[in-house]
Short mmCIF file of C-alpha atoms in Angstrom, two decimals:
data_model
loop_
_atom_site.label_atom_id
_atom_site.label_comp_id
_atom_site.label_asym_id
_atom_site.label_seq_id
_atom_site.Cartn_x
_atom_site.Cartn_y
_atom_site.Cartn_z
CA UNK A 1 -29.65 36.29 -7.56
CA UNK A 2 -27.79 39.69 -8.93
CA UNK A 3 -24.15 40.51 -7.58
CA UNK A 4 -21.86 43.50 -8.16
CA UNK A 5 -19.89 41.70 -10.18
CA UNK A 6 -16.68 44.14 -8.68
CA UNK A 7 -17.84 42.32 -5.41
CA UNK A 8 -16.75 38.74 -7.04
CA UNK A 9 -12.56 37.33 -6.74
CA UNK A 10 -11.31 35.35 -9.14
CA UNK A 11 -10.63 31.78 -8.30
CA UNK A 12 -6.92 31.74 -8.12
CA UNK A 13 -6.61 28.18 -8.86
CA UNK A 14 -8.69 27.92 -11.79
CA UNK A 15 -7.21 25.05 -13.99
CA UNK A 16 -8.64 26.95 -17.53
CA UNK A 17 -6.19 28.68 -19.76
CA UNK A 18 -7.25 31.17 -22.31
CA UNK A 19 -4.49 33.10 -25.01
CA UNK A 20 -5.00 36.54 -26.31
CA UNK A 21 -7.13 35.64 -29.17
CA UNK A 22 -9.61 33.65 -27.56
CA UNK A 23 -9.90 36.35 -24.54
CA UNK A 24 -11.08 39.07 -27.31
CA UNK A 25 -13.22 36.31 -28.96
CA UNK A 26 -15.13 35.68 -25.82
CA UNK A 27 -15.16 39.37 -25.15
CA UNK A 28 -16.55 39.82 -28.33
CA UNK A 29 -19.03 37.50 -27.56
CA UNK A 30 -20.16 38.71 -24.22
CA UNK A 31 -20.30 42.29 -25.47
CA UNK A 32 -22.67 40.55 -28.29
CA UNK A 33 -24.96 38.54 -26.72
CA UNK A 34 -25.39 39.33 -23.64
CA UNK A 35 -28.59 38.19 -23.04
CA UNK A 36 -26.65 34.57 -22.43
CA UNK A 37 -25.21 36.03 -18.94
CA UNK A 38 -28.66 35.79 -17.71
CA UNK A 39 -29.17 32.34 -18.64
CA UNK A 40 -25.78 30.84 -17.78
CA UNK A 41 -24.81 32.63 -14.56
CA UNK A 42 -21.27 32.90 -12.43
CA UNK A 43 -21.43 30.15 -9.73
CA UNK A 44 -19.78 31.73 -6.48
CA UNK A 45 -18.60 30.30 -3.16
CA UNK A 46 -20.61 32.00 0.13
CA UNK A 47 -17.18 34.03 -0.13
CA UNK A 48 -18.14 35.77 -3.53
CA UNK A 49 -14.84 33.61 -5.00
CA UNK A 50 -15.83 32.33 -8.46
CA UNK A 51 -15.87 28.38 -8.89
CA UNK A 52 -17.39 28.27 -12.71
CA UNK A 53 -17.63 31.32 -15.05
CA UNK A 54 -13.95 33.00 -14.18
CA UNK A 55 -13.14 33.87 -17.85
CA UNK A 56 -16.49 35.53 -18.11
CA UNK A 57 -16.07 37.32 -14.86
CA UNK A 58 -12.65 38.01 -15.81
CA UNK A 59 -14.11 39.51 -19.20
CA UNK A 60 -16.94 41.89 -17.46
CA UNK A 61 -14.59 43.02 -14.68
CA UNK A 62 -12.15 44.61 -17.85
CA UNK A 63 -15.25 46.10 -19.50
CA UNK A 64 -15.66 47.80 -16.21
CA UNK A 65 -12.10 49.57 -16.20
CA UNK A 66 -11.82 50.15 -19.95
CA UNK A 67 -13.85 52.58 -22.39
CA UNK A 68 -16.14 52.29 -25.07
CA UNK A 69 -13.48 53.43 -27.45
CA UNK A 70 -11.83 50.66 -26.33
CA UNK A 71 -15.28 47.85 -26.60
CA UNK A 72 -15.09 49.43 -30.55
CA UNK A 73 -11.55 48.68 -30.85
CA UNK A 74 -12.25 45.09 -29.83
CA UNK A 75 -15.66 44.76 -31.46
CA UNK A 76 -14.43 46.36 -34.62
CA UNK A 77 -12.57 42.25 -35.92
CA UNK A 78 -15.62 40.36 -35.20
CA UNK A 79 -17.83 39.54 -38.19
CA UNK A 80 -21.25 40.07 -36.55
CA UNK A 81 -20.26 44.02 -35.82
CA UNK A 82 -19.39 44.67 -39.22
CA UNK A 83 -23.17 43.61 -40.11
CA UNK A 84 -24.48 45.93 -37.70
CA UNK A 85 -26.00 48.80 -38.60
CA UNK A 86 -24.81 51.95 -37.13
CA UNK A 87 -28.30 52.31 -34.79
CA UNK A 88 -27.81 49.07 -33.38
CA UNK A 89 -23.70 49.81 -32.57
CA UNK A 90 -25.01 52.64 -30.96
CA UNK A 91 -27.61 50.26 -29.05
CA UNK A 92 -24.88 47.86 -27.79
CA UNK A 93 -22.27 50.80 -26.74
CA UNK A 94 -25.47 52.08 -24.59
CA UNK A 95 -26.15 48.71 -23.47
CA UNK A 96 -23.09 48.65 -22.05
CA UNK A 97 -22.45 52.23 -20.99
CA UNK A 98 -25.43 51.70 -18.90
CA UNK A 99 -24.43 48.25 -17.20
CA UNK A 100 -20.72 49.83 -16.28
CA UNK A 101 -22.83 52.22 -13.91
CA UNK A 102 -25.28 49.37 -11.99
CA UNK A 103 -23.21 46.17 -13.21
CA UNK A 104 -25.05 43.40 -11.64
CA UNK A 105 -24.67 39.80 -13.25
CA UNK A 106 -26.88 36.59 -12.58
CA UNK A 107 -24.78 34.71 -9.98
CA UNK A 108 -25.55 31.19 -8.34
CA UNK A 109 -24.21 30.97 -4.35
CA UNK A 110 -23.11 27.22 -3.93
CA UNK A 111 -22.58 25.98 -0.16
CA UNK A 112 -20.11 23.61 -0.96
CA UNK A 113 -17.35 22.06 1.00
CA UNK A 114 -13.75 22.49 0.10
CA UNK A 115 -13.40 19.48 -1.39
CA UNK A 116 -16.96 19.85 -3.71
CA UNK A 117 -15.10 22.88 -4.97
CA UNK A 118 -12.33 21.76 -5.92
CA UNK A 119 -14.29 19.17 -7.94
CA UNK A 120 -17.01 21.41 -9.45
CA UNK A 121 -14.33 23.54 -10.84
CA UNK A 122 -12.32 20.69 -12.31
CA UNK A 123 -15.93 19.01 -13.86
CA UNK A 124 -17.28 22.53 -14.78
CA UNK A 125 -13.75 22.80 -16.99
CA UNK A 126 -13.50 19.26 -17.79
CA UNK A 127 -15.29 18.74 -21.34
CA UNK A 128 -17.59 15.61 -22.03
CA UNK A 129 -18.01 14.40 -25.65
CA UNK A 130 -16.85 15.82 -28.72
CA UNK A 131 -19.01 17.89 -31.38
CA UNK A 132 -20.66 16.70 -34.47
CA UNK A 133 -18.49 18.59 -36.73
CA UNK A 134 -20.98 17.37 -39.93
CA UNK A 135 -23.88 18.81 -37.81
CA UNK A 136 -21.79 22.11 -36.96
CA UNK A 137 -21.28 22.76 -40.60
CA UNK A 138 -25.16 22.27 -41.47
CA UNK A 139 -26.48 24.46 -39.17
CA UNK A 140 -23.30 27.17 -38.82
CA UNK A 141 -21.20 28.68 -41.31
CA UNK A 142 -17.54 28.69 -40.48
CA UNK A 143 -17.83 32.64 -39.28
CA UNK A 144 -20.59 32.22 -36.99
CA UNK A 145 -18.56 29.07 -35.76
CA UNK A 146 -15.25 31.48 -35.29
CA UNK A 147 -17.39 34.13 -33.46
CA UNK A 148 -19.47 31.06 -30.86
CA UNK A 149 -15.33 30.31 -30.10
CA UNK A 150 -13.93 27.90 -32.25
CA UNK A 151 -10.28 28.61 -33.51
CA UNK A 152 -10.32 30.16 -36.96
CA UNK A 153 -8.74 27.47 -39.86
CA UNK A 154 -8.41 24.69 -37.28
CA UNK A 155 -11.50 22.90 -37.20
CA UNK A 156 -9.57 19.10 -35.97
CA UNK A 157 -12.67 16.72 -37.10
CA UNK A 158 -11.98 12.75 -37.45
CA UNK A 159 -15.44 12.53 -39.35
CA UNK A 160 -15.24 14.84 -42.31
CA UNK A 161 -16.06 13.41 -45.30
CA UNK A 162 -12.09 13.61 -46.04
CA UNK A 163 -11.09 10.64 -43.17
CA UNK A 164 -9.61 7.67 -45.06
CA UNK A 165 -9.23 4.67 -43.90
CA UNK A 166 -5.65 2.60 -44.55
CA UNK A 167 -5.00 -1.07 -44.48
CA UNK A 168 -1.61 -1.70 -42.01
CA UNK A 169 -0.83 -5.28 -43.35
CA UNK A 170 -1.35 -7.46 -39.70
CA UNK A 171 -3.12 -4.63 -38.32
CA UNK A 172 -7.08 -3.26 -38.77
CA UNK A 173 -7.67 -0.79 -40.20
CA UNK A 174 -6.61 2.36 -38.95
CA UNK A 175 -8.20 6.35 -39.33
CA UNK A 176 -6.30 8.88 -40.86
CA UNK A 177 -7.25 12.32 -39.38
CA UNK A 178 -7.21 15.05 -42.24
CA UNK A 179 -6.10 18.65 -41.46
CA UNK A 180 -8.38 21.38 -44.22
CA UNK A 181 -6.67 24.44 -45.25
CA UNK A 182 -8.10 26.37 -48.84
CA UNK A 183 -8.27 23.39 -51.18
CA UNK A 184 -5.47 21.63 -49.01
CA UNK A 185 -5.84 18.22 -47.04
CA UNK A 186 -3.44 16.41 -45.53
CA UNK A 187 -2.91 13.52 -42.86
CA UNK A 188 -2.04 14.68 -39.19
CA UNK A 189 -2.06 12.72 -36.07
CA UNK A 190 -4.07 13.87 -33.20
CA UNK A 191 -0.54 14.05 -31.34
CA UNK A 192 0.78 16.58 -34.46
CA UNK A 193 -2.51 18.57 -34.14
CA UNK A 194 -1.95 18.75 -30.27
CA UNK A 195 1.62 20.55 -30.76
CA UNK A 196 0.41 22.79 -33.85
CA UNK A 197 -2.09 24.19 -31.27
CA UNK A 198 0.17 24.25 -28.36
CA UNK A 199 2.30 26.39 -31.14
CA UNK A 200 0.05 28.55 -32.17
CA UNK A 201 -1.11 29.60 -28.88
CA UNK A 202 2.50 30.18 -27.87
CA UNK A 203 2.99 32.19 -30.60
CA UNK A 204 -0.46 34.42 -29.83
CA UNK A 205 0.64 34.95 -26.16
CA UNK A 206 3.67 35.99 -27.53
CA UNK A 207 2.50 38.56 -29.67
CA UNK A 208 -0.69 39.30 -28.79
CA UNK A 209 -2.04 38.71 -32.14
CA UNK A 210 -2.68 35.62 -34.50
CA UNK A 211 -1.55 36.96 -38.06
CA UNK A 212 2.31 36.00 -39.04
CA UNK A 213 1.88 32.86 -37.60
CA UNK A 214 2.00 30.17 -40.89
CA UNK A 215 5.17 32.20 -41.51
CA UNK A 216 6.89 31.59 -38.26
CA UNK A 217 6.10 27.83 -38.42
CA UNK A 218 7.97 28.19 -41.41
CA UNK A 219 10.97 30.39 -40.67
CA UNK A 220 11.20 27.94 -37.56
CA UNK A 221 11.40 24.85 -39.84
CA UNK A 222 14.04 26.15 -42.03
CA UNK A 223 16.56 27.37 -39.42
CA UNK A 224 15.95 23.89 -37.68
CA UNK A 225 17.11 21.96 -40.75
CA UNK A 226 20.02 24.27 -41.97
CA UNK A 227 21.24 22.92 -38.28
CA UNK A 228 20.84 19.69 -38.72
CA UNK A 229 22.76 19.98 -41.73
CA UNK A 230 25.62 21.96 -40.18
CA UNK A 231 25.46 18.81 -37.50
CA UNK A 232 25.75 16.10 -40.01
CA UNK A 233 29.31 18.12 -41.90
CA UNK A 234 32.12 16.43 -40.77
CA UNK A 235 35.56 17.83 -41.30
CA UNK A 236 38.10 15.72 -42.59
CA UNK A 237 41.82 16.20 -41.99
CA UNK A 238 44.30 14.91 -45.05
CA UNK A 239 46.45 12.13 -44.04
CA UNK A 240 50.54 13.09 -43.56
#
């Protein structure tokens, strides 16, 4: 079934969070492919209030009140544009000029109680499993990984061929998670991967943009430990 997508409400208590970056990745995408709205469509309440697919709806409801200067502007970062030919830019920015003026999207109408709601939108966000990061990287390169939504430079996989294993004496053995940057590896915990990507998307809400970021970690550890030194001086008084 086809809706107005202007006649659909976001689900106010959507548990899904998504920063900045990720918003004009997924825009990006969307504008892309498009094709995929038909095949994965917006599940709706008999209320028109979304239960799975707010971040898309979210997405096509902006396209609606912005311009296509402003789909270039957004397009104009992703990898996949820039290989575009000028004929099919053009094709896209019609694509869309022409779905802003009839823009219907796939929808499914769920009668649902309250309760199987709240629990389709919690299961709908709630991921199962983990990838196959050695089967990513055979069939995807690390751009066309970026552009399907993956954060660029942190790709956290416990299988690469860089995972060591360590001997704790009295213990078994134990998995070291490695972190990849350049020609770069080191150890991190999955609890220190959790906070460098709680940081870095604190740091793209904050400035709407991900560059700068390394450089902030940085500044951030240095004025941390010149106070812990200033702590640790202790004045001492000569004796009379």
């Amino acid at each position: 079934m086809k809706k107005d997508v202007k006649e659909l409400t976001i689900n106010p208590i959507n548990p899904r969070r998504i920063v900045i970056g990720q918003k004009r990745r997924l825009q990006q995408s969307v504008m892309l492919f498009p094709k995929m709205l038909t095949y994965r469509d917006i599940i709706v309440n008999k209320d028109n209030v979304v239960l799975a697919g707010n971040q898309r709806t979210t997405i096509l409801k902006e396209i609606l009140t912005s311009t296509p200067m402003d789909w270039m502007v957004i397009l104009q970062e992703n990898e996949k544009w820039q290989e575009l030919t000028e004929k099919q830019r053009d094709a896209v920015i019609e694509y869309w000029k022409a779905w802003v003026e009839n823009p219907l999207i796939e929808v499914t109408v769920a009668d649902l109680s309250e309760e199987e709601e709240k629990e389709l939108i919690i299961k709908d966000n709630n991921e199962f499993g983990e990838f196959d990061y050695g089967k990513l990287q055979q069939i995807y390169d690390e751009i066309n990984l970026v552009n399907f939504g993956f954060d660029e430079g942190l790709f956290y996989n416990p299988d690469e061929d860089e995972t060591v294993m360590t001997k704790i004496k009295g213990s078994t053995p134990k998995k070291i998670n490695m972190l990849t940057f350049g020609k770069n590896v080191v150890s991190v915990t999955k609890e220190e991967y959790d906070t460098l990507v709680n940081r870095y998307n604190d740091y793209v809400d904050e400035t709407g943009v991900n560059f700068g970021f390394v450089k902030s970690l940085l500044e951030n550890s240095a004025a941390e430990e010149e106070e812990e030194i200033a702590d640790d001086d202790t004045v001492f008084e000569m004796p009379q």
